[in-house]
Coordinates of C-alpha atoms and ligand atoms in Angstrom, one line a residue:
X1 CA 0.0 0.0 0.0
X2 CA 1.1 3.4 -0.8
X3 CA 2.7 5.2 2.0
X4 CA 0.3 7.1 4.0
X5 CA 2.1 10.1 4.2
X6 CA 2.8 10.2 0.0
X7 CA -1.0 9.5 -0.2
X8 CA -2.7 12.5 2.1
X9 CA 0.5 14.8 -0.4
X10 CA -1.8 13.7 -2.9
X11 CA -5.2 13.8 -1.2
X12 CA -3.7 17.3 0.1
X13 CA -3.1 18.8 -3.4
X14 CA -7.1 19.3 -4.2
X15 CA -9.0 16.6 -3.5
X16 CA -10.1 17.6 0.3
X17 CA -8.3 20.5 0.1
X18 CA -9.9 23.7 2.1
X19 CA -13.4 23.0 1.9
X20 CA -14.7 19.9 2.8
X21 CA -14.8 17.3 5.8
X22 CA -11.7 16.0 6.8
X23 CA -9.5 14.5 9.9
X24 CA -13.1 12.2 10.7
X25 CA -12.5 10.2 13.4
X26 CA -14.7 8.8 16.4
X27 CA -13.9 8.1 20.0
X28 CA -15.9 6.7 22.8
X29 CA -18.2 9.6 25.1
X30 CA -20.2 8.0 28.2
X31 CA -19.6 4.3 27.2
X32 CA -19.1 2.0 25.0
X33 CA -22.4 2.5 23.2
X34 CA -22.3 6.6 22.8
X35 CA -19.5 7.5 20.2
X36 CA -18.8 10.4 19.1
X37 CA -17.7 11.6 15.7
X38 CA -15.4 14.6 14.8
X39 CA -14.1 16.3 11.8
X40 CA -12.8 19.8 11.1
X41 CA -13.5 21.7 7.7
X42 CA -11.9 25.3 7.0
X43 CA -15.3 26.7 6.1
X44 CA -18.4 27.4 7.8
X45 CA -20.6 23.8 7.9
X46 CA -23.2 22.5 9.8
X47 CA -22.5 20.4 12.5
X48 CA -24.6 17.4 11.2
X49 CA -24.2 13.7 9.5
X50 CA -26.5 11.0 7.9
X51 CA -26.5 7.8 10.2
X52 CA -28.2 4.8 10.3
X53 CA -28.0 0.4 10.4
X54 CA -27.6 0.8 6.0
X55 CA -27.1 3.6 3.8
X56 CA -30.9 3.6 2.7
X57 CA -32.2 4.3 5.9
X58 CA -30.1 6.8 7.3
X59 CA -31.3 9.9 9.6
X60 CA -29.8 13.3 10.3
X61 CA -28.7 14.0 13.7
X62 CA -26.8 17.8 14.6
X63 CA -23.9 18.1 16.9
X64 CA -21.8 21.5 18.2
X65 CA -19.6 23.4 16.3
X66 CA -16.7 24.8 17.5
X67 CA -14.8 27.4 15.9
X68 CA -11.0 28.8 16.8
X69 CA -8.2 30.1 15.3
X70 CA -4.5 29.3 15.5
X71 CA -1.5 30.1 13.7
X72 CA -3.8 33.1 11.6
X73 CA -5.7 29.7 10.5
X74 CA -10.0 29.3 11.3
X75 CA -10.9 25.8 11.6
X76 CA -14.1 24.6 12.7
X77 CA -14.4 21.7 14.9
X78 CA -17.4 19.8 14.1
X79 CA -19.0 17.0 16.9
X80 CA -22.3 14.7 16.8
X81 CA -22.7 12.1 19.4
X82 CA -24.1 8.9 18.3
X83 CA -26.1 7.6 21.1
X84 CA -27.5 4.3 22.0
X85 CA -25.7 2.0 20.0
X86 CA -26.8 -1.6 19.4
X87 CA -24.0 -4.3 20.3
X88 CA -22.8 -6.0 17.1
X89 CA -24.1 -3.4 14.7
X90 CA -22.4 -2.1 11.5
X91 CA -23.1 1.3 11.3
X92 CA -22.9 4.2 8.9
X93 CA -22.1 7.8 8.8
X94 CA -22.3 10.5 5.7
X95 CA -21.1 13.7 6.1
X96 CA -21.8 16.1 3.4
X97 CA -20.9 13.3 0.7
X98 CA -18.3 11.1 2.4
X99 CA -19.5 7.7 3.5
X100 CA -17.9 6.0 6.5
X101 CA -19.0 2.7 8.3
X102 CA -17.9 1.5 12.0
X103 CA -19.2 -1.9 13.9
X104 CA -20.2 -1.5 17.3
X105 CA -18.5 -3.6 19.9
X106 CA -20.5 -6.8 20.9
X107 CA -22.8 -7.1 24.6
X108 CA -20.6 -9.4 25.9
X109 CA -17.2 -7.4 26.3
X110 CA -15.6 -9.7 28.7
X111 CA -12.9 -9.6 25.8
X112 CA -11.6 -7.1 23.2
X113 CA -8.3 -5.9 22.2
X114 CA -7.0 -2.5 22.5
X115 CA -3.5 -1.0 20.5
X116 CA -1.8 1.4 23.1
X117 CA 1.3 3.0 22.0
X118 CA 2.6 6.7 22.5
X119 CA 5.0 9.2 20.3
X120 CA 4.0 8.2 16.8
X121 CA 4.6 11.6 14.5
X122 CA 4.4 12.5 10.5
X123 CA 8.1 12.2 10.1
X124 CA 9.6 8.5 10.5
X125 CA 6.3 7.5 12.4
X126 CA 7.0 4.0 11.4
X127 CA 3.9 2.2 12.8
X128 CA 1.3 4.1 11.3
X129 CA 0.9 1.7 8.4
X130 CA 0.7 -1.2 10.4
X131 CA -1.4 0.3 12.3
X132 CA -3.8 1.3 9.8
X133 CA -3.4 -2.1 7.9
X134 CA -4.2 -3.9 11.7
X135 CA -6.8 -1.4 12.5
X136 CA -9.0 -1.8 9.5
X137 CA -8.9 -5.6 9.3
X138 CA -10.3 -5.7 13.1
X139 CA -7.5 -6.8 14.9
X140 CA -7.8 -4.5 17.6
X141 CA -11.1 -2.8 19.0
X142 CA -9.9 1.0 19.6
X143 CA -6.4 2.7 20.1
X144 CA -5.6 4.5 22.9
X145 CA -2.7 7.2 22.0
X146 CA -0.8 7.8 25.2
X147 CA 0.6 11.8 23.9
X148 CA 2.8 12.9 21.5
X149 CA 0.3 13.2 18.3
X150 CA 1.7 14.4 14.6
X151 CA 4.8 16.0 16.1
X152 CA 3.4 18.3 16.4
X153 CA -0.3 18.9 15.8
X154 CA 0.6 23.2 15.9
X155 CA 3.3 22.4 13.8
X156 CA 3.2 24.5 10.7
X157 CA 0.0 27.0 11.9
X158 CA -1.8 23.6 12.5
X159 CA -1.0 21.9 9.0
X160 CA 0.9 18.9 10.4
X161 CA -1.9 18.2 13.0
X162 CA -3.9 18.2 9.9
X163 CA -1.6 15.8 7.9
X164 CA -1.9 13.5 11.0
X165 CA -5.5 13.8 11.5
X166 CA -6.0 13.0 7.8
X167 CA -3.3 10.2 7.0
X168 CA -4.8 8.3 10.2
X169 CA -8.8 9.0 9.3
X170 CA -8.7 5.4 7.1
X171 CA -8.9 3.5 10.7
X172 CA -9.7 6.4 13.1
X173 CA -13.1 6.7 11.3
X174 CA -13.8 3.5 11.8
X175 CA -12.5 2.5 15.6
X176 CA -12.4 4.8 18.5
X177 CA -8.9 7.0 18.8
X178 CA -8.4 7.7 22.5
X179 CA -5.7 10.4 23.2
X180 CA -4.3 12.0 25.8
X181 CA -2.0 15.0 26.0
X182 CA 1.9 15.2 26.0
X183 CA 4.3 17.5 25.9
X184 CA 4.6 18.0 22.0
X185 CA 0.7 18.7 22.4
X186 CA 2.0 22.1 23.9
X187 CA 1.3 24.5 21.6
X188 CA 2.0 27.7 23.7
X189 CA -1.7 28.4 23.8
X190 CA -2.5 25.9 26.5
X191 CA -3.0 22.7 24.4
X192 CA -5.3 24.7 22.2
X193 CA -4.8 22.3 19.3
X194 CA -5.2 19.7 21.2
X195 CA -8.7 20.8 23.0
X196 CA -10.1 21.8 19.6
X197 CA -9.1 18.7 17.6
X198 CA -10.2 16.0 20.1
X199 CA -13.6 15.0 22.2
X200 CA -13.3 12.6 24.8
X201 CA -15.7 11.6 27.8
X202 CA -17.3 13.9 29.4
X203 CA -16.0 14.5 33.1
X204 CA -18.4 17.5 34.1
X205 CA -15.1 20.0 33.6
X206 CA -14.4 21.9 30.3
X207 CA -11.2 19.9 29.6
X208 CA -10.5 17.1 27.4
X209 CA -7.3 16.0 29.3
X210 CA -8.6 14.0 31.6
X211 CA -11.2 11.2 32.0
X212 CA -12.5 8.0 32.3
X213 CA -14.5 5.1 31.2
X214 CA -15.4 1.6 31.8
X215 CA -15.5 -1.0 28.7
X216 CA -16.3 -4.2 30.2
X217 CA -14.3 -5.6 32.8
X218 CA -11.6 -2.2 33.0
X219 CA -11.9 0.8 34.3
X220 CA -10.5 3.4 31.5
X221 CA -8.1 6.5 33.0
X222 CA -6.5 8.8 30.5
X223 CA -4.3 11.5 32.8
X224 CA -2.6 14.2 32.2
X225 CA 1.3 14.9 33.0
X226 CA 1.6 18.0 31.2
X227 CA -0.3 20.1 34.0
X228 CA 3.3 19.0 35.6
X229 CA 5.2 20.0 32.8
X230 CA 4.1 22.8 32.1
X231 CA 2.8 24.0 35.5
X232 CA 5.3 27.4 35.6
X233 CA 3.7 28.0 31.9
X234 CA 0.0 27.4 33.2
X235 CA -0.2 27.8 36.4
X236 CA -1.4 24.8 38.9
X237 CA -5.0 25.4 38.8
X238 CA -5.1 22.0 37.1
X239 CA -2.9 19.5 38.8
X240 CA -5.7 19.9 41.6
X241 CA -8.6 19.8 39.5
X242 CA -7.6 16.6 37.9
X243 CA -6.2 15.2 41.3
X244 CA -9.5 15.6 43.2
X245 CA -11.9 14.2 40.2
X246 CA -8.8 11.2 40.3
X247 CA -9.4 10.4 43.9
X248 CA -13.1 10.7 43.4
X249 CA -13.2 8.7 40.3
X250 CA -10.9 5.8 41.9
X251 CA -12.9 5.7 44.8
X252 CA -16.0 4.7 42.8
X253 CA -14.1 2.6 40.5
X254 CA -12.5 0.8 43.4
X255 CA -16.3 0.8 45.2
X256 CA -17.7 -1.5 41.7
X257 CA -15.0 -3.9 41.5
X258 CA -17.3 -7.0 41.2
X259 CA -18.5 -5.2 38.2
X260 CA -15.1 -3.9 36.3
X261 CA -12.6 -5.8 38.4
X262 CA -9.5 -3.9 36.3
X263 CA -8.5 -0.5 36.4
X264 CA -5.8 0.4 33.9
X265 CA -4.3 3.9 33.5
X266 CA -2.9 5.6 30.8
X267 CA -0.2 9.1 31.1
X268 CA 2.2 10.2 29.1
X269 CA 5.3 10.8 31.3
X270 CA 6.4 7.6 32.9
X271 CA 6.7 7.4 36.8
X272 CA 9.6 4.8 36.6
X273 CA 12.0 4.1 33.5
X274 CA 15.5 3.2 32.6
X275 CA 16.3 5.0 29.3
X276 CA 19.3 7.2 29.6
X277 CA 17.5 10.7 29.2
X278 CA 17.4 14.0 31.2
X279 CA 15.0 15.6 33.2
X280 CA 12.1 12.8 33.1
X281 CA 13.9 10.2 34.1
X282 CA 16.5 11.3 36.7
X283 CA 17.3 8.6 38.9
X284 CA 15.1 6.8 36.6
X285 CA 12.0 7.9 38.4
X286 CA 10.0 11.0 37.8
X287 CA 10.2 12.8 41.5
X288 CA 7.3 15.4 41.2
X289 CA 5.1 13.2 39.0
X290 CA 5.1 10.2 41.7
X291 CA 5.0 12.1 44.9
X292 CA 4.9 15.6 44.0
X293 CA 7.1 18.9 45.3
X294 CA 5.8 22.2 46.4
X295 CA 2.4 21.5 47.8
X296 CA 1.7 20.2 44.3
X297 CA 0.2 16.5 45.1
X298 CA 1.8 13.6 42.8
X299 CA 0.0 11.0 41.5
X300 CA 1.6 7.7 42.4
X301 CA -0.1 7.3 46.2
X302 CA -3.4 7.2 44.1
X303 CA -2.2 4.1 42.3
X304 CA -0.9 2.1 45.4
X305 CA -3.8 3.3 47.6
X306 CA -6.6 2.4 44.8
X307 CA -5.0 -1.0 43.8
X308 CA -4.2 0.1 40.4
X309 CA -3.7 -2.8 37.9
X310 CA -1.8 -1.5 34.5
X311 CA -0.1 1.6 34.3
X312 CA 1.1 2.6 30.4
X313 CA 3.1 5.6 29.5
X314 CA 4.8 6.6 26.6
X315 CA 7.4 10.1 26.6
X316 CA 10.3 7.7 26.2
X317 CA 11.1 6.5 22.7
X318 CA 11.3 2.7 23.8
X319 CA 9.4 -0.4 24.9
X320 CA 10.3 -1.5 28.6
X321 CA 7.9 -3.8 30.9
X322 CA 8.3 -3.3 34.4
X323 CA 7.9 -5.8 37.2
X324 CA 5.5 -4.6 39.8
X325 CA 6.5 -1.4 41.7
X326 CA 5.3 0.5 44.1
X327 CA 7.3 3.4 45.8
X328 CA 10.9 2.7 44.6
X329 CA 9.8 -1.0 45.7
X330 CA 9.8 -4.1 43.0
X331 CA 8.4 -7.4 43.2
X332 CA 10.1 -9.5 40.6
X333 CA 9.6 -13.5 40.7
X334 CA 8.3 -16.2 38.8
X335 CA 4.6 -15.3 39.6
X336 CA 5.4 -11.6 40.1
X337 CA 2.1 -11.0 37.1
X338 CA -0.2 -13.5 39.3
X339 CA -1.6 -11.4 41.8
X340 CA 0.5 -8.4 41.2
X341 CA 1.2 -7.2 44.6
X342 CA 1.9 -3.2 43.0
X343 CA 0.7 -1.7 40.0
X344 CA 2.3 -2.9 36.6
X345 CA 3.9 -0.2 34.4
X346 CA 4.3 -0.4 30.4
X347 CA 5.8 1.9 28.8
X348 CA 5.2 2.1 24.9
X349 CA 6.5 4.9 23.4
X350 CA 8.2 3.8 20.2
X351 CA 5.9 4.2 17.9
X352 CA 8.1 6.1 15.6
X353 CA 8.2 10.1 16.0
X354 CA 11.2 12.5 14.2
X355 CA 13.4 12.0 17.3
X356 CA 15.1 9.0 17.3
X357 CA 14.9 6.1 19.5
X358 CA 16.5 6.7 23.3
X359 CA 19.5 5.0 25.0
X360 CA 19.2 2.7 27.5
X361 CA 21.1 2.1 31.0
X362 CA 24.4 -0.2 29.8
X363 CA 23.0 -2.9 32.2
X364 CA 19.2 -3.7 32.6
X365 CA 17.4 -2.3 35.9
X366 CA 16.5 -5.0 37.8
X367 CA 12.7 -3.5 38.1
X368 CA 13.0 -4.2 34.6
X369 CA 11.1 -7.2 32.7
X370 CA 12.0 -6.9 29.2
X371 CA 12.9 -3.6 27.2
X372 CA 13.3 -3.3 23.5
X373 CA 14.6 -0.3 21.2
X374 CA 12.7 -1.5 18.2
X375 CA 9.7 1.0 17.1
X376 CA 7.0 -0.7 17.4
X377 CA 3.2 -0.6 19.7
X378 CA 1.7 -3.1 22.3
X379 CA -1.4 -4.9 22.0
X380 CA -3.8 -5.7 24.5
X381 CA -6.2 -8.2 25.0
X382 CA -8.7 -7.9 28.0
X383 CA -9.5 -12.1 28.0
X384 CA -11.6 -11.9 30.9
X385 CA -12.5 -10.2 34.5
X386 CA -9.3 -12.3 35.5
X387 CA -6.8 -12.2 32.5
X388 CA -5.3 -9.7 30.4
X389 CA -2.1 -10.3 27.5
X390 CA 0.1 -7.8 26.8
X391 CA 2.1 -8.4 23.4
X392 CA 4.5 -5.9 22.1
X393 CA 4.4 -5.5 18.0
X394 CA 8.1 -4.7 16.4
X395 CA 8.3 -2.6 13.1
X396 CA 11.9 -3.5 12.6
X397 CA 11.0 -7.0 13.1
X398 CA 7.8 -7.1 10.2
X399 CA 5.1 -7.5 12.9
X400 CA 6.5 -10.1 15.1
X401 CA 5.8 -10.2 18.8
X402 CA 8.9 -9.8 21.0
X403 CA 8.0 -9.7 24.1
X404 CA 4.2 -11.1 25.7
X405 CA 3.0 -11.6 29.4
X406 CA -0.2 -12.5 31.3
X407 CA -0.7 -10.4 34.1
X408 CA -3.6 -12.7 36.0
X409 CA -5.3 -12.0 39.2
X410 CA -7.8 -14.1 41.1
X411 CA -11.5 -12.9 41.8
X412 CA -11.8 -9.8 44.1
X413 CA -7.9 -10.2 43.9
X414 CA -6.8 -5.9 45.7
X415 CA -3.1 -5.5 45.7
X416 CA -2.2 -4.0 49.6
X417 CA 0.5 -2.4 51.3
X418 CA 0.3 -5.7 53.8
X419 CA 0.7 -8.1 50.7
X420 CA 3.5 -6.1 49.8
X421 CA 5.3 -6.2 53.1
X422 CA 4.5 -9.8 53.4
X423 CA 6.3 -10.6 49.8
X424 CA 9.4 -7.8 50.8
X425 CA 10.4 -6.8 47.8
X426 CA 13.6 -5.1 46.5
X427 CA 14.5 -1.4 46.9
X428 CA 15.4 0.7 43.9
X429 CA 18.8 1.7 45.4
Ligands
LIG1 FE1 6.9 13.3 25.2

């Protein structure tokens, strides 16, 4: 298949150009049965689409339009939420005179599989094509993008956010595309590009950066680090608005455990890594992301407290599964992923971005399972309300899975701080 990059060039030169729909994509709102659908055109429009079970019965149904400027540039931001959706139904969705189709995920969602991956740009973003190519053909349910979209989506006045948008819309119109925020999302207008481009689940606040969800047996949390990052820029306002909806939202999530037994999180700065970089990973942890610094609360006492299973980040330009850790504590052993006694981290940020891959440690960390330079995304497959597979996808390696782990827990399984003192554990250093 043509490159998809070489293709939108084409596309760019006339055939969407300026006027019409473009950069469709959907995303989950409420649950897994609302969706919503978003496209931007560079003219006025009306915020509406044709939708329906077959293209001879389809109705009209009006969403919000939201207009803003950047870089000298108007784009309107167009939304409709789909609501109600049957389980198991195809789906399709016209707007103005371009024909898209989506298949809702079945009632019984014990089991799905989700692509999770972070830092995939326009230049050298080498998984994009597999990801389309795996995308399309159903071999993954949605995507969650853990930050670090287009690189970046400002770029250019907003151009390369609309390259992305567009070489991506093949599979993004037709699965959900879950982002969060990173650091290249930083536009020097408070994430502007990113709040306009992008509508995730409602959380009763006026910001996209932050929410949740539950899709069968997991509790969803996207998070944002860049209220850290970018705290001197923005002011702290945030850190505290998403930490008190975060203990809130854990507490009820931890309250309907029977129900969604798993809660997996998803932020784009790593708490713990062991790539050979700067600032985020001094001392290969990130200080005021865990536990916070100047009255600024951090974020890792929620994990531990709330029994956190999965933890993913991206940031760092590698693949590197961690062993269960908890507060500079690891828990490594032949059963360490059966009844994880501490949250277990992933961090997959090699999807391919125009920075090249990162440098790890000479000598693996011992709080580290299995890391991997190759560009690549993970794939995960919820089995059940007591299994969940995690297989990492290489690029370099056409496809093939090089690293893979069950992480298993037994009914009404809680990881504690007296499990953990019970197993000891090793200290960091
Ligand atoms: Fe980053």
């Amino acid at each position: 298949m043509m490159n998809p990059w070489i293709l939108l060039a084409c596309l760019c030169s006339g055939v969407q150009g300026l006027t019409g729909p473009e950069q469709v994509h959907i995303a989950f709102y409420t649950s897994p049965w609302d969706i919503s659908v978003s496209w931007i055109t560079f003219e006025q429009a009306e915020p509406s689409l044709s939708f329906g079970t077959s293209t001879s019965t389809m109705q009209n149904v009006s969403g919000t339009t939201n207009t803003w400027v950047f870089g000298g540039i108007t784009r309107h931001s167009h939304s409709v939420i789909l609501k109600d959706l049957k389980p198991s139904t195809q789906y399709y969705y016209q707007i103005e005179k371009r024909l898209f189709n989506f298949r809702s995920l079945p009632a019984n969602l014990n089991s799905y599989k989700v692509c999770v991956f972070g830092d995939l740009g326009v230049y050298n973003g080498r998984s994009t094509q597999s990801i389309i190519n795996n995308g399309i053909a159903g071999k993954f349910d949605f995507i969650v993008h853990i930050g670090d979209l287009a690189y970046d989506l400002h770029s250019n006045n907003g151009k390369l956010g609309d390259q992305y948008m567009n070489a991506l819309e093949p599979v993004v119109s037709k699965i959900p595309y879950m982002v969060i925020a990173g650091n290249h999302e930083n536009d020097n207008a408070n994430f502007t590009n990113f709040k306009n481009r992008f509508v995730m689940p409602p959380t009763g606040s006026d910001d996209n950066q932050f929410y949740s969800l539950n899709i069968g047996p997991v509790h969803w949390v996207g998070l944002s680090t860049e209220y850290y990052g970018f705290e001197e820029q923005y002011g702290s306002n945030s850190i505290f608005t998403q930490y008190n909806w975060l203990t809130k939202d854990l507490e009820v999530a931890n309250k309907n455990r029977e129900n969604v037994p798993w809660i997996a999180l998803y932020q784009h700065r790593p708490f713990y890594c062991s790539v050979e970089e700067g600032a985020d990973c001094t001392l290969y942890e990130n200080v005021v992301l865990r536990h916070g610094a100047l009255g600024l609360p951090g974020l890792e006492p929620e994990y531990i407290k709330n029994s956190v299973d999965i933890g993913f980040a991206g940031h760092m330009h590698a693949y590197e599964r961690m062993w269960p850790v908890a507060d500079l504590k690891y828990y490594r052993g032949e059963d360490a992923y059966h009844n994880p006694v501490a949250p277990v981290y992933i961090l997959t940020g090699s999807a391919g971005c125009h920075s090249s891959g990162m440098k790890f440690s000479p000598i693996p960390m011992p709080w580290s399972a299995h890391r991997s330079d190759d560009y690549g995304y993970t794939v995960m497959t919820v089995a059940n309300k007591t299994h969940i597979h995690f297989e990492q996808i290489s690029i370099d390696k056409n496809g093939d899975v090089i690293d893979s782990v069950w992480v298993s827990k037994d009914v009404g399984h809680l990881h504690t701080q007296r499990m953990r003192e019970d197993v000891g554990g090793f200290k960091f250093y």
